Amino acid sequence: MKRIAVFASGSGSNFQVIAENFPVVFVFSDHRDAYVLERAQNLDVASYAFELKEFDNKAAYEKALVDLLDEHQIDLVCLAGYMKIVGPTLLAAYEGRIINIHPAYLSEFPGAHGIQDAWDAGVAESGVTIHYVDSGVDTGKIIHQVRVPRLETDTIETFETRIHEAEYKLYPQVLKELGVTER
Ligand code: GRF
């Protein structure tokens, strides 16, 4: 059975969908006050939180993450709104075992504002992508992606909601494809 951990920096709505469908060994947040930690408590999922600024440097921060992942024998790390670039320390230990969800159709609109950037560009469609994480920003090998149309009647809010709905379908689908057992 594949053991998964989820990394999330903020709200954690993707974490919630994952945890409702799959056993999650733990969730990690790089913000001690992130709402995802409350979701974890409500869902009875173990959680850890520590912040980069509490360490001497990013390598030491990521070393702590690697230790946590090793200790829990994690097979797959699911980034879901984890707003840090994965650095060399974490990649050296877990490359090929870290996946990320991005709220656009990569290679279109990489970076932290995929939804807003697609909206501002006036595209007729955007999408959602799940990919392996490498040393670039949203550049790793694509596992699966879906298109999401932008409707004539859309506001940025309704567009964003439809992107998120696509995310909530795609993450469970990809985890099944990768052989993660459902709860
Ligand atoms: C999602 O749109 C995800 O694609 C992006 O950050 C957002 C996280 O939302 N990387 P949430 O924390 O899962 O609610």
mmCIF file of C-alpha atoms in Angstrom, residues 3-145:
data_model
loop_
_atom_site.group_PDB
_atom_site.id
_atom_site.type_symbol
_atom_site.label_atom_id
_atom_site.label_comp_id
_atom_site.label_asym_id
_atom_site.label_seq_id
_atom_site.Cartn_x
_atom_site.Cartn_y
_atom_site.Cartn_z
ATOM 1 C CA ARG A 3 1.761 5.795 1.909
ATOM 2 C CA ILE A 4 1.034 9.416 1.045
ATOM 3 C CA ALA A 5 1.719 12.763 2.701
ATOM 4 C CA VAL A 6 0.238 16.086 1.616
ATOM 5 C CA PHE A 7 2.024 19.458 1.777
ATOM 6 C CA ALA A 8 -0.187 22.560 1.845
ATOM 7 C CA SER A 9 0.496 26.178 2.777
ATOM 8 C CA GLY A 10 -2.983 27.626 3.124
ATOM 9 C CA SER A 11 -6.631 26.663 2.914
ATOM 10 C CA GLY A 12 -6.165 23.007 2.055
ATOM 11 C CA SER A 13 -9.343 22.343 0.075
ATOM 12 C CA ASN A 14 -7.386 19.941 -2.157
ATOM 13 C CA PHE A 15 -5.974 18.243 0.934
ATOM 14 C CA GLN A 16 -9.535 17.804 2.191
ATOM 15 C CA VAL A 17 -10.643 16.070 -1.017
ATOM 16 C CA ILE A 18 -7.570 13.817 -0.951
ATOM 17 C CA ALA A 19 -8.070 12.918 2.716
ATOM 18 C CA GLU A 20 -11.749 12.156 2.185
ATOM 19 C CA ASN A 21 -10.829 9.618 -0.483
ATOM 20 C CA PHE A 22 -7.452 8.197 0.579
ATOM 21 C CA PRO A 23 -5.692 7.452 3.856
ATOM 22 C CA VAL A 24 -3.227 10.323 4.357
ATOM 23 C CA VAL A 25 -0.371 9.534 6.743
ATOM 24 C CA PHE A 26 0.167 13.191 7.564
ATOM 25 C CA VAL A 27 -0.237 16.709 6.258
ATOM 26 C CA PHE A 28 2.570 19.231 6.535
ATOM 27 C CA SER A 29 2.166 22.992 6.457
ATOM 28 C CA ASP A 30 4.935 25.567 6.243
ATOM 29 C CA HIS A 31 2.627 28.006 8.037
ATOM 30 C CA ARG A 32 1.688 27.318 11.624
ATOM 31 C CA ASP A 33 -1.604 29.195 11.287
ATOM 32 C CA ALA A 34 -2.758 27.639 7.991
ATOM 33 C CA TYR A 35 -6.402 26.602 7.792
ATOM 34 C CA VAL A 36 -5.337 23.219 6.414
ATOM 35 C CA LEU A 37 -4.249 22.279 9.957
ATOM 36 C CA GLU A 38 -7.809 22.763 11.200
ATOM 37 C CA ARG A 39 -9.104 20.633 8.351
ATOM 38 C CA ALA A 40 -6.592 17.929 9.335
ATOM 39 C CA GLN A 41 -7.834 17.957 12.897
ATOM 40 C CA ASN A 42 -11.463 17.691 11.775
ATOM 41 C CA LEU A 43 -10.573 14.778 9.499
ATOM 42 C CA ASP A 44 -8.423 13.077 12.130
ATOM 43 C CA VAL A 45 -5.276 13.273 10.028
ATOM 44 C CA ALA A 46 -1.908 13.783 11.742
ATOM 45 C CA SER A 47 -0.325 17.134 11.006
ATOM 46 C CA TYR A 48 3.037 18.860 11.317
ATOM 47 C CA ALA A 49 3.831 22.522 10.884
ATOM 48 C CA PHE A 50 7.077 24.424 10.959
ATOM 49 C CA GLU A 51 8.354 27.450 9.111
ATOM 50 C CA LEU A 52 11.409 28.123 6.991
ATOM 51 C CA LYS A 53 12.294 31.117 9.171
ATOM 52 C CA GLU A 54 12.723 28.805 12.157
ATOM 53 C CA PHE A 55 15.762 27.222 10.468
ATOM 54 C CA ASP A 56 19.219 28.525 9.550
ATOM 55 C CA ASN A 57 18.584 27.981 5.856
ATOM 56 C CA LYS A 58 16.380 26.167 3.374
ATOM 57 C CA ALA A 59 18.608 23.085 3.341
ATOM 58 C CA ALA A 60 18.103 22.632 7.093
ATOM 59 C CA TYR A 61 14.348 23.193 6.724
ATOM 60 C CA GLU A 62 14.152 20.609 3.957
ATOM 61 C CA LYS A 63 16.346 18.197 5.904
ATOM 62 C CA ALA A 64 13.683 18.275 8.616
ATOM 63 C CA LEU A 65 11.078 17.478 5.967
ATOM 64 C CA VAL A 66 13.124 14.588 4.592
ATOM 65 C CA ASP A 67 13.496 13.201 8.123
ATOM 66 C CA LEU A 68 9.725 13.422 8.615
ATOM 67 C CA LEU A 69 9.038 11.682 5.306
ATOM 68 C CA ASP A 70 11.618 8.966 6.018
ATOM 69 C CA GLU A 71 10.337 8.419 9.526
ATOM 70 C CA HIS A 72 6.807 7.866 8.199
ATOM 71 C CA GLN A 73 8.007 5.789 5.227
ATOM 72 C CA ILE A 74 6.203 7.979 2.736
ATOM 73 C CA ASP A 75 6.037 6.716 -0.844
ATOM 74 C CA LEU A 76 4.420 9.744 -2.454
ATOM 75 C CA VAL A 77 4.392 13.420 -1.496
ATOM 76 C CA CYS A 78 1.363 15.292 -2.823
ATOM 77 C CA LEU A 79 1.850 19.034 -3.042
ATOM 78 C CA ALA A 80 -1.505 20.790 -2.909
ATOM 79 C CA GLY A 81 -1.117 24.528 -2.616
ATOM 80 C CA TYR A 82 2.403 24.221 -1.157
ATOM 81 C CA MET A 83 3.722 27.661 -2.023
ATOM 82 C CA LYS A 84 7.457 26.997 -1.839
ATOM 83 C CA ILE A 85 9.826 25.895 -4.526
ATOM 84 C CA VAL A 86 11.111 22.429 -3.723
ATOM 85 C CA GLY A 87 14.839 22.769 -3.220
ATOM 86 C CA PRO A 88 17.797 20.452 -3.834
ATOM 87 C CA THR A 89 17.727 18.791 -0.398
ATOM 88 C CA LEU A 90 14.165 17.531 -0.709
ATOM 89 C CA LEU A 91 14.568 16.722 -4.403
ATOM 90 C CA ALA A 92 17.743 14.706 -3.838
ATOM 91 C CA ALA A 93 15.861 12.440 -1.458
ATOM 92 C CA TYR A 94 12.412 12.304 -3.067
ATOM 93 C CA GLU A 95 12.573 13.293 -6.751
ATOM 94 C CA GLY A 96 10.197 11.087 -8.731
ATOM 95 C CA ARG A 97 8.042 10.694 -5.626
ATOM 96 C CA ILE A 98 6.723 14.275 -5.405
ATOM 97 C CA ILE A 99 3.744 15.465 -7.426
ATOM 98 C CA ASN A 100 2.058 18.861 -7.620
ATOM 99 C CA ILE A 101 -1.274 20.237 -8.756
ATOM 100 C CA HIS A 102 -1.221 23.434 -10.784
ATOM 101 C CA PRO A 103 -4.354 25.456 -11.585
ATOM 102 C CA ALA A 104 -3.592 25.959 -15.303
ATOM 103 C CA TYR A 105 -2.839 23.876 -18.357
ATOM 104 C CA LEU A 106 0.968 23.657 -18.226
ATOM 105 C CA SER A 107 3.142 24.727 -19.902
ATOM 106 C CA GLU A 108 0.698 27.623 -20.047
ATOM 107 C CA PHE A 109 0.748 29.975 -17.038
ATOM 108 C CA PRO A 110 3.306 28.484 -14.645
ATOM 109 C CA GLY A 111 3.990 30.228 -11.347
ATOM 110 C CA ALA A 112 2.008 31.272 -8.316
ATOM 111 C CA HIS A 113 -0.879 32.991 -10.132
ATOM 112 C CA GLY A 114 -1.992 30.493 -12.757
ATOM 113 C CA ILE A 115 -5.693 31.311 -12.509
ATOM 114 C CA GLN A 116 -5.318 35.088 -12.496
ATOM 115 C CA ASP A 117 -2.732 35.001 -15.292
ATOM 116 C CA ALA A 118 -4.987 32.899 -17.552
ATOM 117 C CA TRP A 119 -7.903 35.215 -16.802
ATOM 118 C CA ASP A 120 -5.866 38.330 -17.510
ATOM 119 C CA ALA A 121 -4.655 36.832 -20.801
ATOM 120 C CA GLY A 122 -8.282 36.437 -21.874
ATOM 121 C CA VAL A 123 -7.926 32.775 -22.847
ATOM 122 C CA ALA A 124 -10.948 30.808 -24.079
ATOM 123 C CA GLU A 125 -9.851 27.867 -21.944
ATOM 124 C CA SER A 126 -7.382 27.132 -19.199
ATOM 125 C CA GLY A 127 -7.115 23.953 -17.173
ATOM 126 C CA VAL A 128 -5.546 21.964 -14.388
ATOM 127 C CA THR A 129 -2.318 19.944 -14.417
ATOM 128 C CA ILE A 130 -0.766 17.347 -12.136
ATOM 129 C CA HIS A 131 2.929 16.835 -12.698
ATOM 130 C CA TYR A 132 6.050 15.434 -11.111
ATOM 131 C CA VAL A 133 8.140 18.042 -9.341
ATOM 132 C CA ASP A 134 11.608 18.841 -10.605
ATOM 133 C CA SER A 135 13.963 21.736 -9.915
ATOM 134 C CA GLY A 136 12.050 24.170 -12.153
ATOM 135 C CA VAL A 137 8.861 26.071 -11.414
ATOM 136 C CA ASP A 138 5.973 23.909 -12.681
ATOM 137 C CA THR A 139 8.205 22.281 -15.323
ATOM 138 C CA GLY A 140 8.211 18.602 -14.309
ATOM 139 C CA LYS A 141 6.839 15.709 -16.347
ATOM 140 C CA ILE A 142 3.084 15.988 -16.768
ATOM 141 C CA ILE A 143 1.046 13.081 -15.418
ATOM 142 C CA HIS A 144 -2.414 14.266 -16.379
ATOM 143 C CA GLN A 145 -4.129 17.505 -17.355
#
